[in-house]
PDB file of C-alpha atoms in Angstrom:
ATOM      1  CA  UNK S   1      54.619 -34.921 229.455  1.00  0.00           C
ATOM      2  CA  UNK S   2      56.629 -38.040 230.204  1.00  0.00           C
ATOM      3  CA  UNK S   3      55.582 -40.472 232.898  1.00  0.00           C
ATOM      4  CA  UNK S   4      58.549 -41.329 235.125  1.00  0.00           C
ATOM      5  CA  UNK S   5      59.457 -44.786 236.266  1.00  0.00           C
ATOM      6  CA  UNK S   6      58.428 -45.037 239.892  1.00  0.00           C
ATOM      7  CA  UNK S   7      60.549 -47.207 242.143  1.00  0.00           C
ATOM      8  CA  UNK S   8      58.844 -49.919 244.128  1.00  0.00           C
ATOM      9  CA  UNK S   9      55.483 -49.806 242.338  1.00  0.00           C
ATOM     10  CA  UNK S  10      55.816 -52.781 240.000  1.00  0.00           C
ATOM     11  CA  UNK S  11      52.302 -54.149 239.822  1.00  0.00           C
ATOM     12  CA  UNK S  12      52.510 -57.003 237.335  1.00  0.00           C
ATOM     13  CA  UNK S  13      54.901 -59.304 239.115  1.00  0.00           C
ATOM     14  CA  UNK S  14      55.123 -58.704 242.828  1.00  0.00           C
ATOM     15  CA  UNK S  15      53.828 -61.370 245.172  1.00  0.00           C
ATOM     16  CA  UNK S  16      50.556 -60.547 246.915  1.00  0.00           C
ATOM     17  CA  UNK S  17      48.336 -62.408 249.318  1.00  0.00           C
ATOM     18  CA  UNK S  18      45.020 -62.102 247.483  1.00  0.00           C
ATOM     19  CA  UNK S  19      46.074 -63.315 244.018  1.00  0.00           C
ATOM     20  CA  UNK S  20      48.968 -64.979 242.254  1.00  0.00           C
ATOM     21  CA  UNK S  21      51.577 -62.995 240.381  1.00  0.00           C
ATOM     22  CA  UNK S  22      50.806 -61.841 236.855  1.00  0.00           C
ATOM     23  CA  UNK S  23      53.498 -62.513 234.275  1.00  0.00           C
ATOM     24  CA  UNK S  24      54.897 -59.148 233.110  1.00  0.00           C
ATOM     25  CA  UNK S  25      53.900 -58.021 229.591  1.00  0.00           C
ATOM     26  CA  UNK S  26      57.350 -58.835 228.176  1.00  0.00           C
ATOM     27  CA  UNK S  27      56.763 -62.485 229.083  1.00  0.00           C
ATOM     28  CA  UNK S  28      54.300 -62.541 226.174  1.00  0.00           C
ATOM     29  CA  UNK S  29      54.828 -59.543 223.902  1.00  0.00           C
ATOM     30  CA  UNK S  30      57.188 -60.265 221.028  1.00  0.00           C
ATOM     31  CA  UNK S  31      57.235 -63.983 221.842  1.00  0.00           C
ATOM     32  CA  UNK S  32      55.479 -66.503 219.621  1.00  0.00           C
ATOM     33  CA  UNK S  33      51.895 -67.502 220.242  1.00  0.00           C
ATOM     34  CA  UNK S  34      53.164 -71.048 220.844  1.00  0.00           C
ATOM     35  CA  UNK S  35      55.476 -69.770 223.594  1.00  0.00           C
ATOM     36  CA  UNK S  36      52.516 -67.820 225.009  1.00  0.00           C
ATOM     37  CA  UNK S  37      50.430 -71.004 225.150  1.00  0.00           C
ATOM     38  CA  UNK S  38      53.190 -72.707 227.141  1.00  0.00           C
ATOM     39  CA  UNK S  39      53.366 -69.781 229.565  1.00  0.00           C
ATOM     40  CA  UNK S  40      49.580 -69.733 229.970  1.00  0.00           C
ATOM     41  CA  UNK S  41      49.675 -73.469 230.794  1.00  0.00           C
ATOM     42  CA  UNK S  42      52.371 -72.822 233.382  1.00  0.00           C
ATOM     43  CA  UNK S  43      50.699 -69.832 235.053  1.00  0.00           C
ATOM     44  CA  UNK S  44      47.006 -70.653 234.626  1.00  0.00           C
ATOM     45  CA  UNK S  45      46.759 -74.464 234.249  1.00  0.00           C
ATOM     46  CA  UNK S  46      43.276 -75.448 233.125  1.00  0.00           C
ATOM     47  CA  UNK S  47      42.075 -71.851 233.492  1.00  0.00           C
ATOM     48  CA  UNK S  48      42.515 -70.442 230.008  1.00  0.00           C
ATOM     49  CA  UNK S  49      41.175 -71.042 226.513  1.00  0.00           C
ATOM     50  CA  UNK S  50      41.774 -70.198 222.867  1.00  0.00           C
ATOM     51  CA  UNK S  51      38.910 -68.524 221.017  1.00  0.00           C
ATOM     52  CA  UNK S  52      40.195 -68.506 217.453  1.00  0.00           C
ATOM     53  CA  UNK S  53      40.516 -68.299 214.627  1.00  0.00           C
ATOM     54  CA  UNK S  54      38.248 -65.257 214.454  1.00  0.00           C
ATOM     55  CA  UNK S  55      38.962 -64.404 210.812  1.00  0.00           C
ATOM     56  CA  UNK S  56      40.684 -65.852 207.740  1.00  0.00           C
ATOM     57  CA  UNK S  57      43.935 -64.170 208.821  1.00  0.00           C
ATOM     58  CA  UNK S  58      44.035 -66.694 211.702  1.00  0.00           C
ATOM     59  CA  UNK S  59      43.533 -64.143 214.483  1.00  0.00           C
ATOM     60  CA  UNK S  60      43.431 -65.767 217.925  1.00  0.00           C
ATOM     61  CA  UNK S  61      42.877 -64.652 221.498  1.00  0.00           C
ATOM     62  CA  UNK S  62      44.345 -66.688 224.325  1.00  0.00           C
ATOM     63  CA  UNK S  63      42.360 -65.761 227.420  1.00  0.00           C
ATOM     64  CA  UNK S  64      42.115 -66.737 231.030  1.00  0.00           C
ATOM     65  CA  UNK S  65      38.790 -67.590 232.583  1.00  0.00           C
ATOM     66  CA  UNK S  66      36.940 -64.634 234.041  1.00  0.00           C
ATOM     67  CA  UNK S  67      37.148 -64.404 237.789  1.00  0.00           C
ATOM     68  CA  UNK S  68      33.542 -64.235 238.977  1.00  0.00           C
ATOM     69  CA  UNK S  69      31.954 -61.188 240.543  1.00  0.00           C
ATOM     70  CA  UNK S  70      33.466 -60.518 243.990  1.00  0.00           C
ATOM     71  CA  UNK S  71      35.967 -63.326 243.343  1.00  0.00           C
ATOM     72  CA  UNK S  72      39.702 -63.175 243.910  1.00  0.00           C
ATOM     73  CA  UNK S  73      41.346 -61.746 240.777  1.00  0.00           C
ATOM     74  CA  UNK S  74      43.117 -64.285 238.599  1.00  0.00           C
ATOM     75  CA  UNK S  75      46.399 -62.454 239.235  1.00  0.00           C
ATOM     76  CA  UNK S  76      47.796 -59.056 240.193  1.00  0.00           C
ATOM     77  CA  UNK S  77      47.819 -56.756 243.196  1.00  0.00           C
ATOM     78  CA  UNK S  78      45.209 -54.609 244.954  1.00  0.00           C
ATOM     79  CA  UNK S  79      46.327 -51.723 242.705  1.00  0.00           C
ATOM     80  CA  UNK S  80      46.209 -53.896 239.549  1.00  0.00           C
ATOM     81  CA  UNK S  81      43.503 -56.570 240.131  1.00  0.00           C
ATOM     82  CA  UNK S  82      43.347 -58.615 236.917  1.00  0.00           C
ATOM     83  CA  UNK S  83      40.014 -60.356 236.320  1.00  0.00           C
ATOM     84  CA  UNK S  84      41.038 -61.611 232.885  1.00  0.00           C
ATOM     85  CA  UNK S  85      44.207 -61.627 230.780  1.00  0.00           C
ATOM     86  CA  UNK S  86      43.831 -61.745 226.992  1.00  0.00           C
ATOM     87  CA  UNK S  87      46.678 -62.225 224.520  1.00  0.00           C
ATOM     88  CA  UNK S  88      46.190 -61.225 220.882  1.00  0.00           C
ATOM     89  CA  UNK S  89      48.048 -62.655 217.906  1.00  0.00           C
ATOM     90  CA  UNK S  90      47.795 -64.886 214.876  1.00  0.00           C
ATOM     91  CA  UNK S  91      49.016 -68.441 214.255  1.00  0.00           C
ATOM     92  CA  UNK S  92      51.456 -70.258 216.536  1.00  0.00           C
ATOM     93  CA  UNK S  93      54.559 -68.931 214.762  1.00  0.00           C
ATOM     94  CA  UNK S  94      53.433 -65.292 214.893  1.00  0.00           C
ATOM     95  CA  UNK S  95      54.380 -62.954 217.708  1.00  0.00           C
ATOM     96  CA  UNK S  96      51.999 -61.917 220.463  1.00  0.00           C
ATOM     97  CA  UNK S  97      51.097 -58.360 219.491  1.00  0.00           C
ATOM     98  CA  UNK S  98      48.844 -57.412 222.400  1.00  0.00           C
ATOM     99  CA  UNK S  99      48.356 -58.148 226.094  1.00  0.00           C
ATOM    100  CA  UNK S 100      45.028 -56.943 227.502  1.00  0.00           C
ATOM    101  CA  UNK S 101      44.361 -56.743 231.221  1.00  0.00           C
ATOM    102  CA  UNK S 102      40.728 -56.494 232.390  1.00  0.00           C
ATOM    103  CA  UNK S 103      40.851 -54.853 235.823  1.00  0.00           C
ATOM    104  CA  UNK S 104      38.096 -55.054 238.409  1.00  0.00           C
ATOM    105  CA  UNK S 105      37.237 -52.903 241.351  1.00  0.00           C
ATOM    106  CA  UNK S 106      38.257 -49.371 242.135  1.00  0.00           C
ATOM    107  CA  UNK S 107      41.582 -48.730 240.434  1.00  0.00           C
ATOM    108  CA  UNK S 108      43.403 -45.414 240.362  1.00  0.00           C
ATOM    109  CA  UNK S 109      43.245 -44.451 236.685  1.00  0.00           C
ATOM    110  CA  UNK S 110      45.842 -41.734 237.165  1.00  0.00           C
ATOM    111  CA  UNK S 111      48.326 -44.200 238.671  1.00  0.00           C
ATOM    112  CA  UNK S 112      47.909 -46.911 236.006  1.00  0.00           C
ATOM    113  CA  UNK S 113      50.148 -45.370 233.299  1.00  0.00           C
ATOM    114  CA  UNK S 114      53.092 -45.094 235.708  1.00  0.00           C
ATOM    115  CA  UNK S 115      52.549 -48.687 236.889  1.00  0.00           C
ATOM    116  CA  UNK S 116      52.501 -49.909 233.284  1.00  0.00           C
ATOM    117  CA  UNK S 117      55.601 -47.874 232.403  1.00  0.00           C
ATOM    118  CA  UNK S 118      57.447 -49.450 235.309  1.00  0.00           C
ATOM    119  CA  UNK S 119      56.376 -52.953 234.305  1.00  0.00           C
ATOM    120  CA  UNK S 120      57.518 -52.335 230.708  1.00  0.00           C
ATOM    121  CA  UNK S 121      60.729 -50.618 231.885  1.00  0.00           C
ATOM    122  CA  UNK S 122      60.046 -47.635 229.620  1.00  0.00           C
ATOM    123  CA  UNK S 123      58.757 -44.087 229.871  1.00  0.00           C
ATOM    124  CA  UNK S 124      55.293 -43.360 228.482  1.00  0.00           C
ATOM    125  CA  UNK S 125      54.061 -40.111 226.989  1.00  0.00           C
ATOM    126  CA  UNK S 126      50.449 -39.235 226.112  1.00  0.00           C
ATOM    127  CA  UNK S 127      49.531 -39.940 222.485  1.00  0.00           C
ATOM    128  CA  UNK S 128      46.352 -39.421 220.497  1.00  0.00           C
ATOM    129  CA  UNK S 129      46.907 -42.474 218.334  1.00  0.00           C
ATOM    130  CA  UNK S 130      49.349 -45.267 217.601  1.00  0.00           C
ATOM    131  CA  UNK S 131      52.025 -44.611 214.955  1.00  0.00           C
ATOM    132  CA  UNK S 132      50.568 -47.673 213.184  1.00  0.00           C
ATOM    133  CA  UNK S 133      47.609 -46.570 211.080  1.00  0.00           C
ATOM    134  CA  UNK S 134      46.630 -50.209 210.610  1.00  0.00           C
ATOM    135  CA  UNK S 135      46.524 -50.804 214.374  1.00  0.00           C
ATOM    136  CA  UNK S 136      44.419 -47.642 214.772  1.00  0.00           C
ATOM    137  CA  UNK S 137      41.953 -48.954 212.169  1.00  0.00           C
ATOM    138  CA  UNK S 138      41.789 -52.395 213.760  1.00  0.00           C
ATOM    139  CA  UNK S 139      41.024 -50.902 217.186  1.00  0.00           C
ATOM    140  CA  UNK S 140      38.144 -48.812 215.846  1.00  0.00           C
ATOM    141  CA  UNK S 141      36.375 -46.653 218.426  1.00  0.00           C
ATOM    142  CA  UNK S 142      38.393 -48.121 221.305  1.00  0.00           C
ATOM    143  CA  UNK S 143      41.181 -45.696 220.587  1.00  0.00           C
ATOM    144  CA  UNK S 144      38.977 -42.591 220.557  1.00  0.00           C
ATOM    145  CA  UNK S 145      37.329 -43.142 223.934  1.00  0.00           C
ATOM    146  CA  UNK S 146      40.406 -43.879 226.035  1.00  0.00           C
ATOM    147  CA  UNK S 147      43.654 -42.458 227.352  1.00  0.00           C
ATOM    148  CA  UNK S 148      46.468 -43.462 225.012  1.00  0.00           C
ATOM    149  CA  UNK S 149      50.216 -43.564 225.589  1.00  0.00           C
ATOM    150  CA  UNK S 150      53.319 -44.306 223.516  1.00  0.00           C
ATOM    151  CA  UNK S 151      56.643 -45.435 224.959  1.00  0.00           C
ATOM    152  CA  UNK S 152      59.434 -42.952 224.301  1.00  0.00           C
ATOM    153  CA  UNK S 153      61.377 -45.682 222.464  1.00  0.00           C
ATOM    154  CA  UNK S 154      58.409 -46.091 220.084  1.00  0.00           C
ATOM    155  CA  UNK S 155      57.939 -49.792 220.809  1.00  0.00           C
ATOM    156  CA  UNK S 156      54.801 -49.940 222.973  1.00  0.00           C
ATOM    157  CA  UNK S 157      51.361 -48.402 222.563  1.00  0.00           C
ATOM    158  CA  UNK S 158      49.166 -48.440 225.671  1.00  0.00           C
ATOM    159  CA  UNK S 159      45.430 -47.805 225.980  1.00  0.00           C
ATOM    160  CA  UNK S 160      43.644 -47.299 229.299  1.00  0.00           C
ATOM    161  CA  UNK S 161      39.898 -47.399 228.725  1.00  0.00           C
ATOM    162  CA  UNK S 162      36.557 -48.953 229.544  1.00  0.00           C
ATOM    163  CA  UNK S 163      36.157 -52.716 229.636  1.00  0.00           C
ATOM    164  CA  UNK S 164      33.154 -54.519 228.185  1.00  0.00           C
ATOM    165  CA  UNK S 165      32.474 -55.660 231.755  1.00  0.00           C
ATOM    166  CA  UNK S 166      30.499 -52.920 233.565  1.00  0.00           C
ATOM    167  CA  UNK S 167      32.630 -50.965 236.013  1.00  0.00           C
ATOM    168  CA  UNK S 168      35.899 -52.542 234.871  1.00  0.00           C
ATOM    169  CA  UNK S 169      38.913 -50.907 233.228  1.00  0.00           C
ATOM    170  CA  UNK S 170      40.792 -52.468 230.306  1.00  0.00           C
ATOM    171  CA  UNK S 171      44.512 -51.870 229.829  1.00  0.00           C
ATOM    172  CA  UNK S 172      45.782 -52.744 226.334  1.00  0.00           C
ATOM    173  CA  UNK S 173      49.547 -53.049 225.771  1.00  0.00           C
ATOM    174  CA  UNK S 174      50.629 -53.447 222.120  1.00  0.00           C
ATOM    175  CA  UNK S 175      54.102 -54.323 220.866  1.00  0.00           C
ATOM    176  CA  UNK S 176      54.440 -52.237 217.694  1.00  0.00           C
ATOM    177  CA  UNK S 177      57.321 -54.403 216.408  1.00  0.00           C
ATOM    178  CA  UNK S 178      55.043 -57.449 216.538  1.00  0.00           C
ATOM    179  CA  UNK S 179      52.240 -55.468 214.878  1.00  0.00           C
ATOM    180  CA  UNK S 180      54.622 -54.509 212.053  1.00  0.00           C
ATOM    181  CA  UNK S 181      55.706 -58.140 211.626  1.00  0.00           C
ATOM    182  CA  UNK S 182      52.106 -59.283 211.066  1.00  0.00           C
ATOM    183  CA  UNK S 183      50.811 -56.550 208.751  1.00  0.00           C
ATOM    184  CA  UNK S 184      49.295 -58.918 206.163  1.00  0.00           C
ATOM    185  CA  UNK S 185      47.063 -60.991 208.480  1.00  0.00           C
ATOM    186  CA  UNK S 186      46.149 -57.883 210.487  1.00  0.00           C
ATOM    187  CA  UNK S 187      45.072 -56.117 207.281  1.00  0.00           C
ATOM    188  CA  UNK S 188      42.970 -59.145 206.283  1.00  0.00           C
ATOM    189  CA  UNK S 189      41.222 -59.339 209.653  1.00  0.00           C
ATOM    190  CA  UNK S 190      40.714 -55.583 209.909  1.00  0.00           C
ATOM    191  CA  UNK S 191      38.893 -55.607 206.558  1.00  0.00           C
ATOM    192  CA  UNK S 192      36.804 -58.628 207.570  1.00  0.00           C
ATOM    193  CA  UNK S 193      35.836 -56.856 210.797  1.00  0.00           C
ATOM    194  CA  UNK S 194      34.620 -53.931 208.661  1.00  0.00           C
ATOM    195  CA  UNK S 195      37.172 -51.399 209.836  1.00  0.00           C
TER     196      UNK S 195
END
């Protein structure tokens, strides 16, 4: 089953009254971590941090502050209310391999895949796992307890699952070309994380 692109439903970058626009995933994915830092400064000045390195492979997360309970989301729309944006990658020269969106409130889980497909400008089809065995290992149980999708061009792997924040939904978008480019540090960190 392929998920069609739905006209007029772009949720990542339309202007809304309750929150600022979210940069679309392609603003980060496949770009360097240094470029991502610049974009985070531009979009979320003083409202993001870097929590790395988390392993000897120089794994970093660039993440926005968490919007407090009942607070205005940091960006998005009523259908895609982003409480926190997290970017995953390695050192500054590496590519951003993942963009994670922590969504608050009542979101329509069935509508999310089509919204993400539209934002990525691809079609998504259900998938049990990523074509990257190393990415599957690094994600651990996350991948087995969620709805997973692969873009028909084979570039993006999407997970819609539970967030660590109670009641929230986490959308993971991975650029498989960036994952392939950083196999060595990802392998190092995956082993250090015991996966």
